[in-house]
Coordinates of N, CA and C in Angstrom, one line a residue:
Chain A
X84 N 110.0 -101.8 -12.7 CA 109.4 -102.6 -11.7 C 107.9 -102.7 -12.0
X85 N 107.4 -103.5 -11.3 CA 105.7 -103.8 -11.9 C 105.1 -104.0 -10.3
X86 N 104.1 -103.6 -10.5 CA 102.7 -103.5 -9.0 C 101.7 -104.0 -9.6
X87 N 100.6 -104.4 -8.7 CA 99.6 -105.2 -9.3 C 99.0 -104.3 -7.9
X88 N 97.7 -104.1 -8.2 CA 96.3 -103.4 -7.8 C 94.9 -104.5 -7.7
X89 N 94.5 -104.9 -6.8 CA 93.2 -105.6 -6.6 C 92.6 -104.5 -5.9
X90 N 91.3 -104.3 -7.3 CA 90.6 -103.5 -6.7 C 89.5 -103.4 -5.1
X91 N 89.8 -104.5 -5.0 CA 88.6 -104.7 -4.0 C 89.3 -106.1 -3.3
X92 N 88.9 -105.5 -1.8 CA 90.0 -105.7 -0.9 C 88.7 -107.2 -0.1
X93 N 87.6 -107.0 -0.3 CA 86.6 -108.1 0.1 C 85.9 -108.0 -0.8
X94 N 85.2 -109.1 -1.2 CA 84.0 -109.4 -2.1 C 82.6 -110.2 -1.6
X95 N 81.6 -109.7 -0.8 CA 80.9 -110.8 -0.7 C 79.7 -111.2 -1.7
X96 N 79.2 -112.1 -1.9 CA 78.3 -112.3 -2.8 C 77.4 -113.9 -2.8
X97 N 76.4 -113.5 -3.3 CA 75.5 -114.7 -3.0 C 76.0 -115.9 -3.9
X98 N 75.4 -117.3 -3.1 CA 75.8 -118.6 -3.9 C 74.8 -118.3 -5.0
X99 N 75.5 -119.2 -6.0 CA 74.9 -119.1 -7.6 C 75.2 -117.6 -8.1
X100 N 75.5 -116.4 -7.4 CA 75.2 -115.1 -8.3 C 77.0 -115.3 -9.2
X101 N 77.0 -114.5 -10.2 CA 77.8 -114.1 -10.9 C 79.1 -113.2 -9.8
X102 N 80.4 -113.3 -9.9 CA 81.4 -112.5 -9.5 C 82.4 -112.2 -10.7
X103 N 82.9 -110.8 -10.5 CA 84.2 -110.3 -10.7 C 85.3 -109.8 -9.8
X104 N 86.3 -110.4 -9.9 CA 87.2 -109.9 -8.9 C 88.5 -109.0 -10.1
X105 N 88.3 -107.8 -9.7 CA 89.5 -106.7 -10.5 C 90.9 -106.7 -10.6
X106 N 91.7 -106.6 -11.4 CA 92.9 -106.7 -11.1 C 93.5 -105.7 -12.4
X107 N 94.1 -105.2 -11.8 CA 95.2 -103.9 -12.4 C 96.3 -103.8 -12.1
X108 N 97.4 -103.4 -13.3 CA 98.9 -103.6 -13.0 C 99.7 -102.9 -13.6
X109 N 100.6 -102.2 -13.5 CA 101.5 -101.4 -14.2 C 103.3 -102.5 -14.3
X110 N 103.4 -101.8 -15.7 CA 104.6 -102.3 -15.9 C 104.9 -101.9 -17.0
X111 N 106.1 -101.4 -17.2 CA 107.0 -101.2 -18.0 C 107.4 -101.8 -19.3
X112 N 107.0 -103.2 -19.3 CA 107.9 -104.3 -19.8 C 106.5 -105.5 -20.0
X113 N 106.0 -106.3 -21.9 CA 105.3 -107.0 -21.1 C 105.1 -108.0 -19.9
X114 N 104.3 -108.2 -19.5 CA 104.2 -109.5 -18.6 C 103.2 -110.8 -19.0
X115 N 103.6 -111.6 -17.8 CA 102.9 -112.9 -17.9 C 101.4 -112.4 -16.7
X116 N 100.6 -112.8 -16.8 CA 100.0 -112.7 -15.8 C 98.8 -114.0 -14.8
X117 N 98.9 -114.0 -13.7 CA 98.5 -114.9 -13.0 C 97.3 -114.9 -12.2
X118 N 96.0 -115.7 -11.6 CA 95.8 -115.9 -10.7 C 95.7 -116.8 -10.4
X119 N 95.8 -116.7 -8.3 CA 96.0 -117.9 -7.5 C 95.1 -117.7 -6.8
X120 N 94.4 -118.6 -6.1 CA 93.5 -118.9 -5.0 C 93.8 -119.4 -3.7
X121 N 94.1 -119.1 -2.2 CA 94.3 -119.2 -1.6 C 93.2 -119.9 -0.3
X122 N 92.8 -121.1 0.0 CA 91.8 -122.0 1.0 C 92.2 -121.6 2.0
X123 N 91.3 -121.3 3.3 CA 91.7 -121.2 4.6 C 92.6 -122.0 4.9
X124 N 93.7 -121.6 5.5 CA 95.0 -122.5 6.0 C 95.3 -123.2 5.0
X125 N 95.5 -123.1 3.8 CA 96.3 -123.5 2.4 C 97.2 -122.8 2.0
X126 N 97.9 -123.5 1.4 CA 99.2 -122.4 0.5 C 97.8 -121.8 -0.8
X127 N 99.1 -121.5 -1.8 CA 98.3 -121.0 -2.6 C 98.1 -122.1 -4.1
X128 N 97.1 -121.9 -4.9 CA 96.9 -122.9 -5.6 C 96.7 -122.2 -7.3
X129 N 97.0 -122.7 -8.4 CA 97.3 -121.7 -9.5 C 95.7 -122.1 -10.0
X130 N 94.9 -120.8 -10.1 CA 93.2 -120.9 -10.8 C 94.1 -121.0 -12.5
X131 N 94.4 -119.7 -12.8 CA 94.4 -119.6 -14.5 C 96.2 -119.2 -14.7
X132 N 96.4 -118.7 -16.2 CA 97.4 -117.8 -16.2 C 97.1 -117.5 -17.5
X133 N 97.7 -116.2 -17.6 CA 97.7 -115.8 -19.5 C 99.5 -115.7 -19.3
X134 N 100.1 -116.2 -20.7 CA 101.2 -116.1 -21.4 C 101.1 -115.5 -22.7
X135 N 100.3 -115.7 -23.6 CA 100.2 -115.3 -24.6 C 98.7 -115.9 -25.9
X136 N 98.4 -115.7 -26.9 CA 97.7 -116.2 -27.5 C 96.0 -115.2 -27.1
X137 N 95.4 -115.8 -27.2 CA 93.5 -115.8 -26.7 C 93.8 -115.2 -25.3
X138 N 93.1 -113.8 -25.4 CA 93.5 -113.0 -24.2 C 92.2 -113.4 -23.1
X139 N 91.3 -114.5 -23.9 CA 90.4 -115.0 -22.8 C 91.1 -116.4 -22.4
X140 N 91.2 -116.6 -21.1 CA 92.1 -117.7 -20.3 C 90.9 -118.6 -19.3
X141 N 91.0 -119.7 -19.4 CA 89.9 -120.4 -18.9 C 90.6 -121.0 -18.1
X142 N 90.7 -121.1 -16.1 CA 91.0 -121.7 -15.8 C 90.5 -123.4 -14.9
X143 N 90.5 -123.8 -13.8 CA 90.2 -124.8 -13.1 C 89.2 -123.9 -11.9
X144 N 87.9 -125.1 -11.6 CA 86.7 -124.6 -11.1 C 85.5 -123.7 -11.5
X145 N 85.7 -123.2 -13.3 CA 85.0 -122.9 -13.7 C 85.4 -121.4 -13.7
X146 N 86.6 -120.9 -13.2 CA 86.8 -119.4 -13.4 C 87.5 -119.2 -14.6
X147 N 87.4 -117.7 -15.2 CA 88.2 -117.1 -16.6 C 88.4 -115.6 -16.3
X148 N 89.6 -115.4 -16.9 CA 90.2 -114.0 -17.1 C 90.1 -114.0 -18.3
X149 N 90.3 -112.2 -18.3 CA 90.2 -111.2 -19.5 C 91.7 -110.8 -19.4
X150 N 92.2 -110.4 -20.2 CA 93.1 -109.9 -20.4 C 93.4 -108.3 -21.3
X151 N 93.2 -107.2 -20.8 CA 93.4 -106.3 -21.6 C 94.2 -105.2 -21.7
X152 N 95.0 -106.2 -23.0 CA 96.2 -104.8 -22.8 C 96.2 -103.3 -22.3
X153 N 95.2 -102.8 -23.3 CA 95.5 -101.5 -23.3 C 94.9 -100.8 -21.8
X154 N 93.9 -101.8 -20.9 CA 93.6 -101.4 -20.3 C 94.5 -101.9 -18.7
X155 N 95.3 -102.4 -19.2 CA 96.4 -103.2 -18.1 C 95.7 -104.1 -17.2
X156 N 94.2 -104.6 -17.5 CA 93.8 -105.7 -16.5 C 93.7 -107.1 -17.1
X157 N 93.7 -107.4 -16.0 CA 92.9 -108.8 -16.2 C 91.9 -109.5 -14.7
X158 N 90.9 -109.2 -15.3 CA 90.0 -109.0 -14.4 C 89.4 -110.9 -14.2
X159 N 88.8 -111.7 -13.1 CA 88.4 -112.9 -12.6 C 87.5 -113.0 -12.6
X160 N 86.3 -113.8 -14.0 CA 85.1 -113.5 -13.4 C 84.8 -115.1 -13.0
X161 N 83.5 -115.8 -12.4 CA 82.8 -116.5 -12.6 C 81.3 -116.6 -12.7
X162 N 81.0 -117.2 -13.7 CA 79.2 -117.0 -13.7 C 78.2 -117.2 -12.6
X163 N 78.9 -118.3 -11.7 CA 77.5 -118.9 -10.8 C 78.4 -119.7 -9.5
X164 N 79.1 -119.0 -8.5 CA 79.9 -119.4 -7.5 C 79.2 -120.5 -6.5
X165 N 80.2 -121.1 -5.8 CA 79.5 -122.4 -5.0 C 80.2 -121.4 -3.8
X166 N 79.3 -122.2 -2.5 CA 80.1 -121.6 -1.4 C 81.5 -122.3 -0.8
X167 N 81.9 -123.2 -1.5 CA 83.3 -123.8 -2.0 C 83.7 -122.5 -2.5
X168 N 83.8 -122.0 -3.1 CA 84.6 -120.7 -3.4 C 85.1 -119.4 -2.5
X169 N 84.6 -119.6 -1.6 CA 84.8 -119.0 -0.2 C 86.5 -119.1 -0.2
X170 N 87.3 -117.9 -0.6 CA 88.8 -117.9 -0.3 C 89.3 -116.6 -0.7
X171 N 90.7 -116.2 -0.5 CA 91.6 -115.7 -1.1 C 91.7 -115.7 -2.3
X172 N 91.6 -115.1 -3.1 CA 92.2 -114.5 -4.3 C 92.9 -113.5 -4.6
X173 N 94.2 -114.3 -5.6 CA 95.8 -113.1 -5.3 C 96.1 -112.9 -7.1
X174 N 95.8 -111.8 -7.5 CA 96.4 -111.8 -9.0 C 97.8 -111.5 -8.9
X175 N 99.0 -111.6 -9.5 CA 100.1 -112.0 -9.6 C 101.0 -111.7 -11.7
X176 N 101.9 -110.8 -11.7 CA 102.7 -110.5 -13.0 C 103.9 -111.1 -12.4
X177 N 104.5 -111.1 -13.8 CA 106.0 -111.5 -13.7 C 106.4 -110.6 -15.1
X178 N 107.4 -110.0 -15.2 CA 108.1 -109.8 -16.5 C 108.6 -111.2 -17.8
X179 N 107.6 -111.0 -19.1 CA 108.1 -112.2 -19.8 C 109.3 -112.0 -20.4
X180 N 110.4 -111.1 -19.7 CA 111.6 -111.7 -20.8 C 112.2 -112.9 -20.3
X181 N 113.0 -113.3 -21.2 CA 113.7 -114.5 -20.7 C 114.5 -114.3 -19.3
X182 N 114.2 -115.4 -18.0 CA 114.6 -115.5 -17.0 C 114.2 -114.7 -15.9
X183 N 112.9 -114.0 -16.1 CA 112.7 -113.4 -15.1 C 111.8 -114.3 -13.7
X184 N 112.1 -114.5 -12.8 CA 111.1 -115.2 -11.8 C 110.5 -114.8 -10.7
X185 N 110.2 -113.8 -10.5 CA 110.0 -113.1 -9.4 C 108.2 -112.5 -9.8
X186 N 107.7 -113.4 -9.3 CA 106.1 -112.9 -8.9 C 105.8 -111.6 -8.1
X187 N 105.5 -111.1 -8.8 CA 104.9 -109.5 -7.8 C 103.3 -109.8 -7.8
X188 N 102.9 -109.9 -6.4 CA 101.4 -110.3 -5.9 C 100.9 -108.8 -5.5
X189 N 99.4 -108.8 -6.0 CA 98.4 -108.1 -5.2 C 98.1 -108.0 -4.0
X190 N 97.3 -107.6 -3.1 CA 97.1 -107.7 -1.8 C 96.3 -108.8 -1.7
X191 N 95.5 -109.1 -2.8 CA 94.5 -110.2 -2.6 C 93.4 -109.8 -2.2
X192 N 91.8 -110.0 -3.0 CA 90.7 -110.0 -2.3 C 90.0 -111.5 -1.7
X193 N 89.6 -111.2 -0.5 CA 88.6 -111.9 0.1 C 87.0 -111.7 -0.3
X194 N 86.6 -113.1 -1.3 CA 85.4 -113.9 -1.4 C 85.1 -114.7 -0.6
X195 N 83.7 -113.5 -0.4 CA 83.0 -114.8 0.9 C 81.5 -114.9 0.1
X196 N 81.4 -116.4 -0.3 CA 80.3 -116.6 -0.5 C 78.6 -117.1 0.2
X197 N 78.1 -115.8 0.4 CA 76.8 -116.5 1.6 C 75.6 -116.9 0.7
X198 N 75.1 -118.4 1.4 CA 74.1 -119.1 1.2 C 72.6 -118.1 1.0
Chain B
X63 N 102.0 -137.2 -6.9 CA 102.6 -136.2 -6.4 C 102.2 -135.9 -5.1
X64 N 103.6 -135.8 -4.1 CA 103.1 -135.7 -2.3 C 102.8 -134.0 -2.8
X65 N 103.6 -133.4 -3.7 CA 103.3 -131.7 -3.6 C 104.9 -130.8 -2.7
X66 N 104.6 -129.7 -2.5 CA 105.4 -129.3 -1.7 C 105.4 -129.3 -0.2
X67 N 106.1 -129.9 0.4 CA 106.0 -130.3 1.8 C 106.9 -129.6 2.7
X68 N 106.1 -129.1 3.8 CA 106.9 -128.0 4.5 C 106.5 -128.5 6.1
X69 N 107.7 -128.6 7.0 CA 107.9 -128.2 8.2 C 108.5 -127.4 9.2
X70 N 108.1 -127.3 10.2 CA 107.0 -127.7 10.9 C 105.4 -126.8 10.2
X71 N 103.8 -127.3 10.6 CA 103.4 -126.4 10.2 C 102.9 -125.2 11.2
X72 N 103.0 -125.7 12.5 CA 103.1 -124.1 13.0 C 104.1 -124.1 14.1
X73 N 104.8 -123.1 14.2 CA 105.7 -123.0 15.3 C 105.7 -122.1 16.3
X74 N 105.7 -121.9 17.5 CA 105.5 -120.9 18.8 C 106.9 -120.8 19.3
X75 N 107.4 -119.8 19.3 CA 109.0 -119.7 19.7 C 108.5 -118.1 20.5
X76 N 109.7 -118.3 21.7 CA 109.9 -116.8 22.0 C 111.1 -116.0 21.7
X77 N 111.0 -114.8 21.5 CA 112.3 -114.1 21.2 C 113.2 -114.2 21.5
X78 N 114.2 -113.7 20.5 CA 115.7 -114.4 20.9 C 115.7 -115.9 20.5
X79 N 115.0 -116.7 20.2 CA 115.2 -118.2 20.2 C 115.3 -118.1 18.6
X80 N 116.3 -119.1 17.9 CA 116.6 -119.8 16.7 C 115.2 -120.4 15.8
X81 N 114.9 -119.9 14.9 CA 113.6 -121.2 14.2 C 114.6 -121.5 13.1
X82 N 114.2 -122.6 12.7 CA 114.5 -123.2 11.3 C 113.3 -123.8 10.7
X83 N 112.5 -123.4 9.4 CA 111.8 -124.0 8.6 C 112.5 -124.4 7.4
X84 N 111.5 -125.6 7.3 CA 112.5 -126.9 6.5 C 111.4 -126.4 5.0
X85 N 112.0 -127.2 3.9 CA 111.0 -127.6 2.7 C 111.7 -128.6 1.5
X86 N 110.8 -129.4 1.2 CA 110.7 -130.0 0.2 C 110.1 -130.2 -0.6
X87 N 110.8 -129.4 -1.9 CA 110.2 -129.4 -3.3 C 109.6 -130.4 -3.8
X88 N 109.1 -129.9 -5.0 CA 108.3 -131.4 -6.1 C 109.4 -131.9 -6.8
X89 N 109.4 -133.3 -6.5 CA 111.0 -134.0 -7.2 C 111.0 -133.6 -8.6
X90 N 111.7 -133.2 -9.1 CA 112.3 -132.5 -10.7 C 112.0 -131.4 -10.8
X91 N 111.3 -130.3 -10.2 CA 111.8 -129.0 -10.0 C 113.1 -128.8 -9.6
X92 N 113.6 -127.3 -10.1 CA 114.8 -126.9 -10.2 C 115.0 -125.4 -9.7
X93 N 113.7 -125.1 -9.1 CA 113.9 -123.1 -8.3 C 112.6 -123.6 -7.4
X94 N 113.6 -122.5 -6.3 CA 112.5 -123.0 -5.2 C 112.7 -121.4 -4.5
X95 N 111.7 -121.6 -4.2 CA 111.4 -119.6 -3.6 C 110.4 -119.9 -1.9
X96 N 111.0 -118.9 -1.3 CA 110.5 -118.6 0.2 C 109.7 -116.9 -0.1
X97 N 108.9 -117.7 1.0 CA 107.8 -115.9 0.5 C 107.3 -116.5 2.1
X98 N 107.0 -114.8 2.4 CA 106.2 -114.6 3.4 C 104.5 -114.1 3.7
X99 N 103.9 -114.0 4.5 CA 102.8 -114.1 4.0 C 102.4 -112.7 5.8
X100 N 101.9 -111.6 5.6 CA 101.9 -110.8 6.7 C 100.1 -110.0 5.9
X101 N 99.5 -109.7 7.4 CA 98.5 -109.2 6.6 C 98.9 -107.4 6.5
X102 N 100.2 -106.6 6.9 CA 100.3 -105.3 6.5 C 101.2 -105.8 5.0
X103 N 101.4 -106.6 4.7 CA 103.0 -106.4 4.1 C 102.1 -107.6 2.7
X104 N 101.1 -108.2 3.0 CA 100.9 -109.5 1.5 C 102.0 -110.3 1.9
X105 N 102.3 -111.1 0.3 CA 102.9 -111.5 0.0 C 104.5 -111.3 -0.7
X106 N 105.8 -111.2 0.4 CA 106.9 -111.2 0.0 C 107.7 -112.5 -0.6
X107 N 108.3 -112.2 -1.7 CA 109.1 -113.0 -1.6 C 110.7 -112.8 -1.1
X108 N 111.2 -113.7 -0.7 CA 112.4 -113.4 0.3 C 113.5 -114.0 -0.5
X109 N 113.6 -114.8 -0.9 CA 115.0 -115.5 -1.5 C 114.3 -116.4 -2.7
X110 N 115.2 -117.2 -3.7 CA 114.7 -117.7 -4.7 C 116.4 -118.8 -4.9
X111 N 116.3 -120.0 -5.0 CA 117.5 -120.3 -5.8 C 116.9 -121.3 -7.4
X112 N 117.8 -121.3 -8.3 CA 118.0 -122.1 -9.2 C 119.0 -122.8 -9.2
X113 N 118.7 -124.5 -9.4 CA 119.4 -125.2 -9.5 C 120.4 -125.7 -7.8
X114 N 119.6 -124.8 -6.9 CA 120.4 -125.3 -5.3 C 121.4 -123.5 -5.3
X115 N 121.3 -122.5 -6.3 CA 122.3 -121.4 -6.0 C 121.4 -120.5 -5.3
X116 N 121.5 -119.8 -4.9 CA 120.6 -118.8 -4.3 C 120.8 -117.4 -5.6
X117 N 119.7 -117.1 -5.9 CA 120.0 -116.1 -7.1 C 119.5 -114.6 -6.6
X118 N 118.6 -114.7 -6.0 CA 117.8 -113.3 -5.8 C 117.9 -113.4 -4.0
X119 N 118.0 -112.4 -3.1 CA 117.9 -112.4 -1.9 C 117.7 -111.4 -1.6
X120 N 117.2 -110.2 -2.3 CA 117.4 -108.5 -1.9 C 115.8 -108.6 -0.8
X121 N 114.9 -109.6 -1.1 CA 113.8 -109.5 -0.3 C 114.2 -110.0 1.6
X122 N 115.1 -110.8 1.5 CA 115.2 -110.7 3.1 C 115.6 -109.8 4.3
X123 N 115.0 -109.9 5.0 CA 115.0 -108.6 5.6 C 116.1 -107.9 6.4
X124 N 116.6 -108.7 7.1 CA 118.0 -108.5 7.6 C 119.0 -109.7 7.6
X125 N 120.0 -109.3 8.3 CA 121.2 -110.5 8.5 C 120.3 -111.4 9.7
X126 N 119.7 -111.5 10.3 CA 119.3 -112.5 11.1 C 118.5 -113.7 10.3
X127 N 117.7 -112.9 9.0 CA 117.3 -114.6 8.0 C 118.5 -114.7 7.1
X128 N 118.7 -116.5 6.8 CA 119.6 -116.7 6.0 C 119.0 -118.1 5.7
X129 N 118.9 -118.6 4.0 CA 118.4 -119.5 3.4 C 119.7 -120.5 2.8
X130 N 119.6 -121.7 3.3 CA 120.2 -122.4 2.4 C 119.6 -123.5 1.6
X131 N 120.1 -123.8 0.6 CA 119.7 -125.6 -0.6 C 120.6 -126.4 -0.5
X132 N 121.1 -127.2 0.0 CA 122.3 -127.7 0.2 C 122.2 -129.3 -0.6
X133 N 120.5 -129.4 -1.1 CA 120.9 -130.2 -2.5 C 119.3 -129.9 -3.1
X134 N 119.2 -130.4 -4.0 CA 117.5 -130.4 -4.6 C 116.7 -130.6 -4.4
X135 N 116.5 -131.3 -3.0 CA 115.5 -132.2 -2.3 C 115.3 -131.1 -1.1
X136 N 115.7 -130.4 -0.8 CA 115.7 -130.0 0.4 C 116.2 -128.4 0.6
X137 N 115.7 -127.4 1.6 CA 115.8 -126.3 1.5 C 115.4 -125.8 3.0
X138 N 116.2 -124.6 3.7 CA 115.8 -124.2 5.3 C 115.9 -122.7 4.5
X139 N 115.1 -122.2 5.9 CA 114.8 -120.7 6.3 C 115.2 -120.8 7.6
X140 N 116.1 -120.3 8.1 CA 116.7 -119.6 9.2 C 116.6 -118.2 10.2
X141 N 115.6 -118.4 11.0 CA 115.6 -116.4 11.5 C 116.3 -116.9 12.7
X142 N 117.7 -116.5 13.5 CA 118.0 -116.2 14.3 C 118.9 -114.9 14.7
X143 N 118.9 -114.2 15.9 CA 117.6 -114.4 16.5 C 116.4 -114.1 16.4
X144 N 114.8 -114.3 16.9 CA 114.3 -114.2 16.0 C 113.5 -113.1 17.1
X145 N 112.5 -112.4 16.6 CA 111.5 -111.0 16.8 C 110.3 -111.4 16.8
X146 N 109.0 -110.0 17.6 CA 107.9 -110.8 17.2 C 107.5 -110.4 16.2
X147 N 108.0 -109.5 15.2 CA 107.6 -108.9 14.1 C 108.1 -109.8 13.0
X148 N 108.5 -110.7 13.3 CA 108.7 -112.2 12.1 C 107.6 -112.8 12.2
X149 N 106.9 -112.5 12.8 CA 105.3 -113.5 13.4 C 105.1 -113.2 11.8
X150 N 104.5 -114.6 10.9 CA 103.8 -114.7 10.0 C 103.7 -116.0 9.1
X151 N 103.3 -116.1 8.2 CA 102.8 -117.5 7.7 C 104.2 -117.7 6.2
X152 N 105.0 -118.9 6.2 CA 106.2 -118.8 5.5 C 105.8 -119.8 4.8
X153 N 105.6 -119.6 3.2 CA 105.6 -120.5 2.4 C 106.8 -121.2 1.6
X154 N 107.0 -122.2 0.9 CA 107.7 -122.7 0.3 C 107.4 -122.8 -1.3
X155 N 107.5 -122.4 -2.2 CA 106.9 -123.0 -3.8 C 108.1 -123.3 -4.5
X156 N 108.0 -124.3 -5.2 CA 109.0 -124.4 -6.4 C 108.4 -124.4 -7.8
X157 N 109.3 -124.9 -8.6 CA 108.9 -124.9 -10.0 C 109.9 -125.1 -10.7
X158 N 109.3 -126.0 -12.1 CA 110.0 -126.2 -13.1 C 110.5 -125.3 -14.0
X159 N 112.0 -124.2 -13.8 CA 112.0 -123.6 -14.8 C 112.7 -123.7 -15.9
X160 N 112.0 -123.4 -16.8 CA 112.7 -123.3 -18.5 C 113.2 -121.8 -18.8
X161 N 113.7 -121.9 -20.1 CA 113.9 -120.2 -20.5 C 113.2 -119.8 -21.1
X162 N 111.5 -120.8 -21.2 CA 111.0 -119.8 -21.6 C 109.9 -119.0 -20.8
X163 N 109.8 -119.1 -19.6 CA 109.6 -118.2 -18.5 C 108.0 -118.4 -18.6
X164 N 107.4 -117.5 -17.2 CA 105.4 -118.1 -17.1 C 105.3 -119.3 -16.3
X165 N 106.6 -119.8 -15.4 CA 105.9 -121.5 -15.1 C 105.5 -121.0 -13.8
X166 N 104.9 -122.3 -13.9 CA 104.1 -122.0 -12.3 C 104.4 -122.2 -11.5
X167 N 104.4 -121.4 -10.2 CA 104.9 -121.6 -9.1 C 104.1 -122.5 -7.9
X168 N 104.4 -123.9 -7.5 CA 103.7 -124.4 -6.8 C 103.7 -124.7 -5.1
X169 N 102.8 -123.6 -4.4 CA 103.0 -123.5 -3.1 C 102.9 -124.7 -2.0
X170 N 103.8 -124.8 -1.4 CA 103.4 -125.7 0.3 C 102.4 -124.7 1.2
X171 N 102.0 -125.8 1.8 CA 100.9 -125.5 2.9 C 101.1 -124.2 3.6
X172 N 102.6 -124.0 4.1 CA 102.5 -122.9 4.7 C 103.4 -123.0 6.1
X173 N 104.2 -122.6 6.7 CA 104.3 -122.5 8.2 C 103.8 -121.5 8.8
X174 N 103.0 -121.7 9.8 CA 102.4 -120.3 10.6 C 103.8 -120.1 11.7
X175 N 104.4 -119.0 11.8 CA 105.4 -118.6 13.2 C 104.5 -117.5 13.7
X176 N 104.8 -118.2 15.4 CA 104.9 -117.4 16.2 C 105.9 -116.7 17.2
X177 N 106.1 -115.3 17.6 CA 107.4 -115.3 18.0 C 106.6 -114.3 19.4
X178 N 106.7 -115.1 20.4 CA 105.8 -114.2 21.2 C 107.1 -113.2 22.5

């Protein structure tokens, strides 16, 4: 089975400053790994993913993950946040063998970005 | 792309009464998954089908929810009767799956229930 860990359950942080949001996972088996971003009263929306290749993953809005095996994270950073970035953030594994579909989500940390 | 489209988006029911939430995938997706959304509990997933079958359902919680696909376009969540501890926000996502696994799952808006 696999669990995913966000280290930090709120994040607040100034517009423009630099953020990292943590994410740690156990699993048995490799995985795929995800994050999603969540807007007040939105579903959820896919920021990045790693599958394989360049363990640095560049996603949409200017965010990127790390990817490190040995350390089982993959950690969300961005250099210079807007207060548009004010949401939910949910990291998310799956097992990559063939056919697996079942997303196991973090708790999700809350970024609030103050002016 | 309309995206994934789900109704109603919020619903107020009292206990004991039937809800049905509806959804509609992204045309040519082929798995479509129900998840719930609680602030003790995150994010569950509850049921999943491919291709309109229902493949995984160990996440639902009892016999009172029951999911059907009754073609590609279209998919219900069923809680009857229903409790106020179903109070929570029910997503819909689908996705295009291949065998070679990693696709993305793309969420609807959300239903908020209330079950007062």
């Amino acid at each position: 089975a696999q669990s995913v860990t966000q280290l930090d359950s709120q994040v607040p942080v100034f517009e423009e400053a630099p953020v990292e949001l943590r994410c740690n996972y156990s699993s048995s088996v490799s995985v795929y790994l995800f994050w999603y971003v969540q807007y007040p009263n939105q579903g959820l929306q896919l920021l990045l993913k790693y599958l394989s290749g360049s363990t640095l993953v560049k996603g949409i809005n200017g965010f990127e993950a790390e990817f490190n095996k040995s350390q089982t994270s993959f950690h969300l950073r961005k250099p210079s946040v807007h207060i548009s970035d004010t949401a939910e953030y949910f990291c998310a594994v799956i097992p990559s063998y063939q056919g697996a579909q079942k997303l196991v989500f973090g708790q999700g940390t809350r970024l609030t970005i103050n002016p | 792309d309309a995206g994934v489209i789900q109704s109603p988006r919020h619903e107020v029911t009292e206990m004991g009464q039937e809800v049905t939430l509806r959804c509609k995938p992204i045309s040519g997706h082929n798995s479509l998954f129900w998840y719930r959304q609680t602030m003790m509990r995150g994010l569950e997933l509850l049921i999943y089908f491919n291709n309109n079958v229902p493949i995984d359902d160990s996440g639902m919680p009892e016999d009172r929810f029951s999911a059907k696909m009754p073609n590609a376009s279209f998919s219900t969540l069923k809680i009857q009767p229903s409790e106020p501890r179903d109070s929570a926000v029910y997503f819909c996502a689908s996705s295009l799956w291949t065998s070679g696994g990693g696709e993305t799952q793309y969420f609807g808006p959300g239903t908020r229930l209330l079950v007062l």
